Amino acid sequence: MDRLQDFRRAVVGLGPSESPMELRGPVLPLPIAPAGSQEAETVAILENYFEVVNTVTESIEDIYHTLREMSRKHEQAMETINVEKCDAIRNEISEMDNNINESMQRACQGVEKMNELTKQLKDTPANECKFAGVIRLEENQRRYMFQKLSTVIETVQKQQLKAEKNYLSQTERRIKIAYTNPDGTTLDDDTVQQLATQVMKAGATSAIFQQSKDVLAQMLETRNDIYRIEMSMRSLNRLFSDMAILVEEQGNMMDVILRNIDSAKTYMEKSHEELRQARAYQQSSRRKLMCMLLISAVIIGLFVTAGLLGSLL
């Protein structure tokens, strides 16, 4: 509610208005007060202050109007496929963004000037007492305008975040459609989000996405090279792991062979000893056989001799 108009009416004796006037409505002409009077001085102060209020109000209205136009332009940019038209729309959006920043700066300067005008009325205790009602109304008016300015700034930030989110989502969808992994599989969500974020940081938003394919292709090529290097490293890792297993198995086999060699050596020593014993047994049996044959021949000879002697006798 704007009570400034009521106060201006009351200063010149017209009384409060029945319907408070909005900030965006037309400004009522000030009734003429006697020159040099306190009423005339008050009217001049309020006139100067109200001009600043109108400037802030117009700036805020310009911001809201530009925001509505910018929202429509963002929708057109996302729906447009033609590159040249997208560039034109993006240029218009950039100009609107500059206009919003300028209007916001004017509004902030206006609110600051409102505060300075109120401080000027407090330069001396006499003036502060003299214009107590004006000071109170100006402070209320400044708080009201500051609240409106804070609201419009918050609205601008929300719309910027919304537009950025929409562009990011559209970029992610286009990346999923246009590109795949080196093995032909679909890009996962984390990779797509990372690539889309890089594209957004590089300025390749939805509107200039068509012209930024080289940038995206280069990033994807780099990513694919890293992916291939990673796969090669994994293959080498598997190869070294297999080689380590083979070496370990060969080591186990060598241990078995060494144990077999030791066992064979032991068996060879035992067999050599047994062969020596067998040779000794063989030589001993031969000697016994020769002795037995000799004894048998002697016995046979004795029998033959005895037979011959018996036949002669």
Tab-separated table of C-alpha atoms in Angstrom:
chain	number	residue	atom	x	y	z
A	1	MET	CA	0.000	0.000	0.000
A	2	ASP	CA	1.391	3.452	-0.955
A	3	ARG	CA	0.548	6.050	1.694
A	4	LEU	CA	2.716	8.703	0.086
A	5	GLN	CA	-0.168	10.102	-1.947
A	6	ASP	CA	-2.351	10.295	1.173
A	7	PHE	CA	0.315	12.246	2.959
A	8	ARG	CA	0.715	14.619	0.030
A	9	ARG	CA	-3.029	15.203	0.055
A	10	ALA	CA	-3.059	15.733	3.803
A	11	VAL	CA	-0.240	18.291	3.606
A	12	VAL	CA	-2.348	20.634	1.494
A	13	GLY	CA	-5.563	19.867	3.370
A	14	LEU	CA	-7.269	17.553	0.903
A	15	GLY	CA	-7.474	14.571	3.250
A	16	PRO	CA	-6.597	10.944	2.520
A	17	SER	CA	-7.704	9.364	-0.697
A	18	GLU	CA	-10.391	6.705	-0.522
A	19	SER	CA	-8.476	4.271	-2.779
A	20	PRO	CA	-4.681	4.127	-2.386
A	21	MET	CA	-2.869	4.642	-5.626
A	22	GLU	CA	-0.544	1.894	-6.872
A	23	LEU	CA	3.043	2.708	-7.740
A	24	ARG	CA	2.497	1.924	-11.359
A	25	GLY	CA	-0.566	4.224	-11.643
A	26	PRO	CA	-0.565	7.825	-12.855
A	27	VAL	CA	0.882	10.489	-10.570
A	28	LEU	CA	-1.625	13.006	-9.239
A	29	PRO	CA	-0.651	16.657	-9.748
A	30	LEU	CA	0.390	18.384	-6.533
A	31	PRO	CA	-1.897	21.165	-5.324
A	32	ILE	CA	-0.200	24.513	-5.123
A	33	ALA	CA	0.864	25.483	-1.586
A	34	PRO	CA	1.827	28.970	-0.430
A	35	ALA	CA	5.417	29.730	-1.376
A	36	GLY	CA	7.959	29.672	1.470
A	37	SER	CA	5.672	27.747	3.794
A	38	GLN	CA	6.493	24.394	5.417
A	39	GLU	CA	3.800	22.814	3.305
A	40	ALA	CA	5.501	23.986	0.108
A	41	GLU	CA	8.867	22.682	1.338
A	42	THR	CA	7.290	19.342	2.219
A	43	VAL	CA	5.641	19.110	-1.194
A	44	ALA	CA	8.980	19.817	-2.910
A	45	ILE	CA	10.719	17.132	-0.847
A	46	LEU	CA	8.012	14.607	-1.637
A	47	GLU	CA	8.018	15.555	-5.318
A	48	ASN	CA	11.757	14.923	-5.557
A	49	TYR	CA	11.464	11.668	-3.599
A	50	PHE	CA	8.505	10.457	-5.633
A	51	GLU	CA	10.413	10.989	-8.891
A	52	VAL	CA	13.032	8.547	-7.615
A	53	VAL	CA	10.259	6.121	-6.612
A	54	ASN	CA	8.818	6.308	-10.120
A	55	THR	CA	12.261	5.611	-11.593
A	56	VAL	CA	12.666	2.504	-9.422
A	57	THR	CA	9.129	1.362	-10.230
A	58	GLU	CA	9.657	1.764	-13.971
A	59	SER	CA	12.938	-0.148	-13.757
A	60	ILE	CA	11.247	-3.030	-11.918
A	61	GLU	CA	8.407	-3.097	-14.449
A	62	ASP	CA	10.951	-3.126	-17.293
A	63	ILE	CA	12.679	-6.101	-15.665
A	64	TYR	CA	9.415	-8.057	-15.391
A	65	HIS	CA	8.483	-7.219	-18.987
A	66	THR	CA	11.939	-8.228	-20.262
A	67	LEU	CA	11.796	-11.453	-18.238
A	68	ARG	CA	8.538	-12.430	-19.910
A	69	GLU	CA	9.999	-11.721	-23.342
A	70	MET	CA	13.191	-13.588	-22.480
A	71	SER	CA	11.213	-16.637	-21.340
A	72	ARG	CA	9.462	-16.763	-24.716
A	73	LYS	CA	12.785	-16.363	-26.518
A	74	HIS	CA	14.292	-19.242	-24.553
A	75	GLU	CA	11.377	-21.458	-25.587
A	76	GLN	CA	11.823	-20.429	-29.230
A	77	ALA	CA	15.558	-21.144	-29.050
A	78	MET	CA	14.967	-24.642	-27.692
A	79	GLU	CA	12.341	-25.403	-30.332
A	80	THR	CA	14.339	-23.981	-33.273
A	81	ILE	CA	16.632	-26.275	-35.265
A	82	ASN	CA	17.926	-23.729	-37.790
A	83	VAL	CA	21.392	-22.567	-36.717
A	84	GLU	CA	21.143	-19.010	-38.046
A	85	LYS	CA	17.780	-18.452	-36.411
A	86	CYS	CA	19.118	-19.848	-33.151
A	87	ASP	CA	22.026	-17.409	-33.314
A	88	ALA	CA	19.654	-14.502	-33.886
A	89	ILE	CA	17.485	-15.532	-30.950
A	90	ARG	CA	20.565	-15.945	-28.752
A	91	ASN	CA	21.687	-12.432	-29.657
A	92	GLU	CA	18.265	-11.097	-28.693
A	93	ILE	CA	18.431	-12.987	-25.391
A	94	SER	CA	21.881	-11.521	-24.739
A	95	GLU	CA	20.573	-8.003	-25.380
A	96	MET	CA	17.640	-8.639	-23.047
A	97	ASP	CA	20.025	-9.868	-20.388
A	98	ASN	CA	22.033	-6.660	-20.715
A	99	ASN	CA	18.825	-4.618	-20.463
A	100	ILE	CA	17.838	-6.486	-17.304
A	101	ASN	CA	21.233	-5.791	-15.758
A	102	GLU	CA	20.984	-2.108	-16.634
A	103	SER	CA	17.437	-1.842	-15.237
A	104	MET	CA	18.494	-3.681	-12.103
A	105	GLN	CA	21.417	-1.312	-11.669
A	106	ARG	CA	19.136	1.723	-12.076
A	107	ALA	CA	16.708	0.278	-9.533
A	108	CYS	CA	19.495	-0.361	-7.013
A	109	GLN	CA	20.830	3.144	-7.522
A	110	GLY	CA	17.305	4.506	-7.064
A	111	VAL	CA	16.815	2.663	-3.774
A	112	GLU	CA	20.193	3.928	-2.601
A	113	LYS	CA	19.242	7.472	-3.589
A	114	MET	CA	15.971	7.120	-1.666
A	115	ASN	CA	18.010	6.246	1.395
A	116	GLU	CA	20.296	9.247	0.837
A	117	LEU	CA	17.312	11.608	0.500
A	118	THR	CA	15.918	10.324	3.782
A	119	LYS	CA	19.300	10.777	5.476
A	120	GLN	CA	19.397	14.390	4.285
A	121	LEU	CA	16.235	15.059	6.296
A	122	LYS	CA	18.050	13.734	9.382
A	123	ASP	CA	21.088	16.002	9.081
A	124	THR	CA	19.991	18.082	12.066
A	125	PRO	CA	17.718	17.284	15.018
A	126	ALA	CA	15.518	20.236	14.037
A	127	ASN	CA	14.892	18.918	10.535
A	128	GLU	CA	14.376	15.393	11.859
A	129	CYS	CA	11.704	16.690	14.208
A	130	LYS	CA	10.235	18.984	11.560
A	131	PHE	CA	9.898	16.278	8.891
A	132	ALA	CA	9.253	13.287	11.174
A	133	GLY	CA	6.165	12.243	9.222
A	134	VAL	CA	7.921	12.571	5.878
A	135	ILE	CA	10.898	10.556	7.145
A	136	ARG	CA	8.636	7.785	8.388
A	137	LEU	CA	6.759	7.611	5.101
A	138	GLU	CA	9.955	7.681	3.046
A	139	GLU	CA	11.462	4.859	5.111
A	140	ASN	CA	8.312	2.760	4.695
A	141	GLN	CA	8.303	3.503	0.981
A	142	ARG	CA	11.981	2.571	0.652
A	143	ARG	CA	11.439	-0.740	2.490
A	144	TYR	CA	8.526	-1.501	0.194
A	145	MET	CA	10.565	-0.741	-2.934
A	146	PHE	CA	13.519	-2.708	-1.576
A	147	GLN	CA	11.230	-5.700	-1.046
A	148	LYS	CA	9.949	-5.429	-4.617
A	149	LEU	CA	13.508	-5.149	-5.922
A	150	SER	CA	14.587	-8.211	-3.912
A	151	THR	CA	11.631	-10.152	-5.307
A	152	VAL	CA	12.445	-9.285	-8.907
A	153	ILE	CA	16.135	-10.163	-8.395
A	154	GLU	CA	15.109	-13.536	-6.991
A	155	THR	CA	12.789	-14.037	-9.973
A	156	VAL	CA	15.634	-13.268	-12.389
A	157	GLN	CA	17.900	-15.792	-10.665
A	158	LYS	CA	15.221	-18.494	-10.724
A	159	GLN	CA	14.555	-17.953	-14.434
A	160	GLN	CA	18.277	-18.089	-15.222
A	161	LEU	CA	18.650	-21.361	-13.312
A	162	LYS	CA	15.565	-22.776	-15.026
A	163	ALA	CA	16.842	-21.828	-18.491
A	164	GLU	CA	20.263	-23.298	-17.744
A	165	LYS	CA	18.673	-26.529	-16.511
A	166	ASN	CA	16.510	-26.778	-19.636
A	167	TYR	CA	19.498	-26.190	-21.932
A	168	LEU	CA	21.514	-28.787	-20.010
A	169	SER	CA	18.740	-31.378	-20.317
A	170	GLN	CA	18.371	-30.731	-24.042
A	171	THR	CA	22.145	-30.949	-24.538
A	172	GLU	CA	22.220	-34.295	-22.693
A	173	ARG	CA	19.452	-35.657	-24.926
A	174	ARG	CA	21.262	-34.557	-28.091
A	175	ILE	CA	24.547	-36.076	-26.904
A	176	LYS	CA	22.797	-39.401	-26.242
A	177	ILE	CA	21.285	-39.335	-29.724
A	178	ALA	CA	24.402	-38.238	-31.632
A	179	TYR	CA	27.215	-40.117	-29.894
A	180	THR	CA	28.032	-43.571	-28.514
A	181	ASN	CA	30.927	-45.386	-26.868
A	182	PRO	CA	33.772	-46.789	-29.053
A	183	ASP	CA	32.310	-50.271	-28.649
A	184	GLY	CA	28.905	-49.074	-29.905
A	185	THR	CA	27.154	-49.057	-26.534
A	186	THR	CA	25.061	-46.124	-25.326
A	187	LEU	CA	26.731	-43.475	-23.178
A	188	ASP	CA	25.835	-43.786	-19.514
A	189	ASP	CA	24.061	-40.955	-17.678
A	190	ASP	CA	27.125	-39.848	-15.691
A	191	THR	CA	29.243	-39.532	-18.835
A	192	VAL	CA	26.491	-37.676	-20.691
A	193	GLN	CA	26.032	-35.265	-17.779
A	194	GLN	CA	29.776	-34.636	-17.599
A	195	LEU	CA	30.024	-33.971	-21.344
A	196	ALA	CA	26.956	-31.713	-21.297
A	197	THR	CA	28.430	-29.725	-18.412
A	198	GLN	CA	31.676	-29.283	-20.347
A	199	VAL	CA	29.712	-28.155	-23.385
A	200	MET	CA	27.785	-25.633	-21.286
A	201	LYS	CA	31.015	-24.304	-19.760
A	202	ALA	CA	32.494	-23.947	-23.237
A	203	GLY	CA	29.489	-21.835	-24.256
A	204	ALA	CA	27.966	-24.543	-26.445
A	205	THR	CA	24.423	-24.201	-25.177
A	206	SER	CA	21.396	-25.587	-26.936
A	207	ALA	CA	21.151	-22.655	-29.315
A	208	ILE	CA	24.717	-22.991	-30.611
A	209	PHE	CA	24.945	-26.738	-30.141
A	210	GLN	CA	24.843	-27.256	-33.893
A	211	GLN	CA	28.000	-25.172	-34.338
A	212	SER	CA	29.798	-26.762	-31.395
A	213	LYS	CA	29.883	-30.306	-32.717
A	214	ASP	CA	33.603	-29.976	-33.418
A	215	VAL	CA	34.248	-29.028	-29.804
A	216	LEU	CA	32.089	-31.886	-28.560
A	217	ALA	CA	33.600	-34.314	-31.060
A	218	GLN	CA	37.070	-33.347	-29.896
A	219	MET	CA	36.089	-33.913	-26.277
A	220	LEU	CA	34.506	-37.233	-27.171
A	221	GLU	CA	37.576	-38.235	-29.178
A	222	THR	CA	39.788	-37.405	-26.217
A	223	ARG	CA	37.475	-39.357	-23.956
A	224	ASN	CA	37.482	-42.298	-26.374
A	225	ASP	CA	41.292	-42.218	-26.503
A	226	ILE	CA	41.384	-42.286	-22.732
A	227	TYR	CA	38.854	-45.113	-22.818
A	228	ARG	CA	40.995	-47.095	-25.276
A	229	ILE	CA	44.132	-46.468	-23.207
A	230	GLU	CA	42.260	-47.622	-20.144
A	231	MET	CA	41.140	-50.785	-21.946
A	232	SER	CA	44.732	-51.408	-23.105
A	233	MET	CA	45.980	-50.939	-19.568
A	234	ARG	CA	43.373	-53.396	-18.362
A	235	SER	CA	44.467	-55.903	-21.033
A	236	LEU	CA	48.091	-55.455	-20.017
A	237	ASN	CA	47.116	-55.871	-16.408
A	238	ARG	CA	45.298	-59.112	-17.237
A	239	LEU	CA	48.323	-60.262	-19.292
A	240	PHE	CA	50.731	-59.560	-16.449
A	241	SER	CA	48.373	-61.304	-14.049
A	242	ASP	CA	48.284	-64.365	-16.332
A	243	MET	CA	52.058	-64.265	-16.651
A	244	ALA	CA	52.401	-64.060	-12.884
A	245	ILE	CA	50.131	-67.090	-12.543
A	246	LEU	CA	52.159	-68.961	-15.183
A	247	VAL	CA	55.421	-68.053	-13.471
A	248	GLU	CA	53.987	-69.217	-10.182
A	249	GLU	CA	52.840	-72.469	-11.774
A	250	GLN	CA	56.246	-72.913	-13.443
A	251	GLY	CA	57.881	-72.311	-10.081
A	252	ASN	CA	55.707	-74.988	-8.534
A	253	MET	CA	56.604	-77.337	-11.392
A	254	MET	CA	60.306	-76.572	-10.913
A	255	ASP	CA	59.951	-77.353	-7.227
A	256	VAL	CA	58.331	-80.683	-8.122
A	257	ILE	CA	61.097	-81.422	-10.647
A	258	LEU	CA	63.782	-80.609	-8.085
A	259	ARG	CA	62.111	-82.874	-5.578
A	260	ASN	CA	61.913	-85.625	-8.228
A	261	ILE	CA	65.595	-85.138	-9.049
A	262	ASP	CA	66.504	-85.436	-5.381
A	263	SER	CA	64.361	-88.555	-5.099
A	264	ALA	CA	65.930	-90.025	-8.280
A	265	LYS	CA	69.402	-89.322	-6.926
A	266	THR	CA	68.521	-91.123	-3.715
A	267	TYR	CA	67.079	-94.024	-5.683
A	268	MET	CA	70.173	-94.155	-7.915
A	269	GLU	CA	72.439	-94.335	-4.896
A	270	LYS	CA	70.317	-97.104	-3.427
A	271	SER	CA	70.271	-99.002	-6.759
A	272	HIS	CA	74.043	-98.606	-7.111
A	273	GLU	CA	74.507	-100.056	-3.656
A	274	GLU	CA	72.144	-102.901	-4.463
A	275	LEU	CA	74.025	-103.576	-7.720
A	276	ARG	CA	77.285	-103.843	-5.808
A	277	GLN	CA	75.651	-106.256	-3.429
A	278	ALA	CA	74.220	-108.272	-6.363
A	279	ARG	CA	77.639	-108.417	-8.006
A	280	ALA	CA	79.166	-109.644	-4.766
A	281	TYR	CA	76.403	-112.225	-4.463
A	282	GLN	CA	77.018	-113.297	-8.079
A	283	GLN	CA	80.754	-113.729	-7.579
A	284	SER	CA	80.168	-115.654	-4.380
A	285	SER	CA	77.667	-117.978	-6.099
A	286	ARG	CA	80.108	-118.601	-8.955
A	287	ARG	CA	82.848	-119.598	-6.548
A	288	LYS	CA	80.464	-121.891	-4.734
A	289	LEU	CA	79.383	-123.425	-8.064
A	290	MET	CA	82.982	-124.058	-9.127
A	291	CYS	CA	83.739	-125.664	-5.780
A	292	MET	CA	80.667	-127.859	-6.052
A	293	LEU	CA	81.573	-128.876	-9.619
A	294	LEU	CA	85.121	-129.658	-8.550
A	295	ILE	CA	83.940	-131.710	-5.602
A	296	SER	CA	81.452	-133.519	-7.854
A	297	ALA	CA	84.205	-134.304	-10.383
A	298	VAL	CA	86.471	-135.642	-7.618
A	299	ILE	CA	83.674	-137.788	-6.258
A	300	ILE	CA	82.840	-139.104	-9.734
A	301	GLY	CA	86.515	-139.750	-10.352
A	302	LEU	CA	86.785	-141.674	-7.105
A	303	PHE	CA	83.764	-143.755	-8.059
A	304	VAL	CA	85.182	-144.470	-11.491
A	305	THR	CA	88.565	-145.375	-10.028
A	306	ALA	CA	86.974	-147.612	-7.461
A	307	GLY	CA	84.935	-149.359	-10.184
A	308	LEU	CA	87.989	-149.925	-12.323
A	309	LEU	CA	89.990	-151.298	-9.426
A	310	GLY	CA	87.123	-153.612	-8.469
A	311	SER	CA	86.879	-154.976	-11.988
A	312	LEU	CA	90.606	-155.629	-12.138
A	313	LEU	CA	90.679	-157.428	-8.871
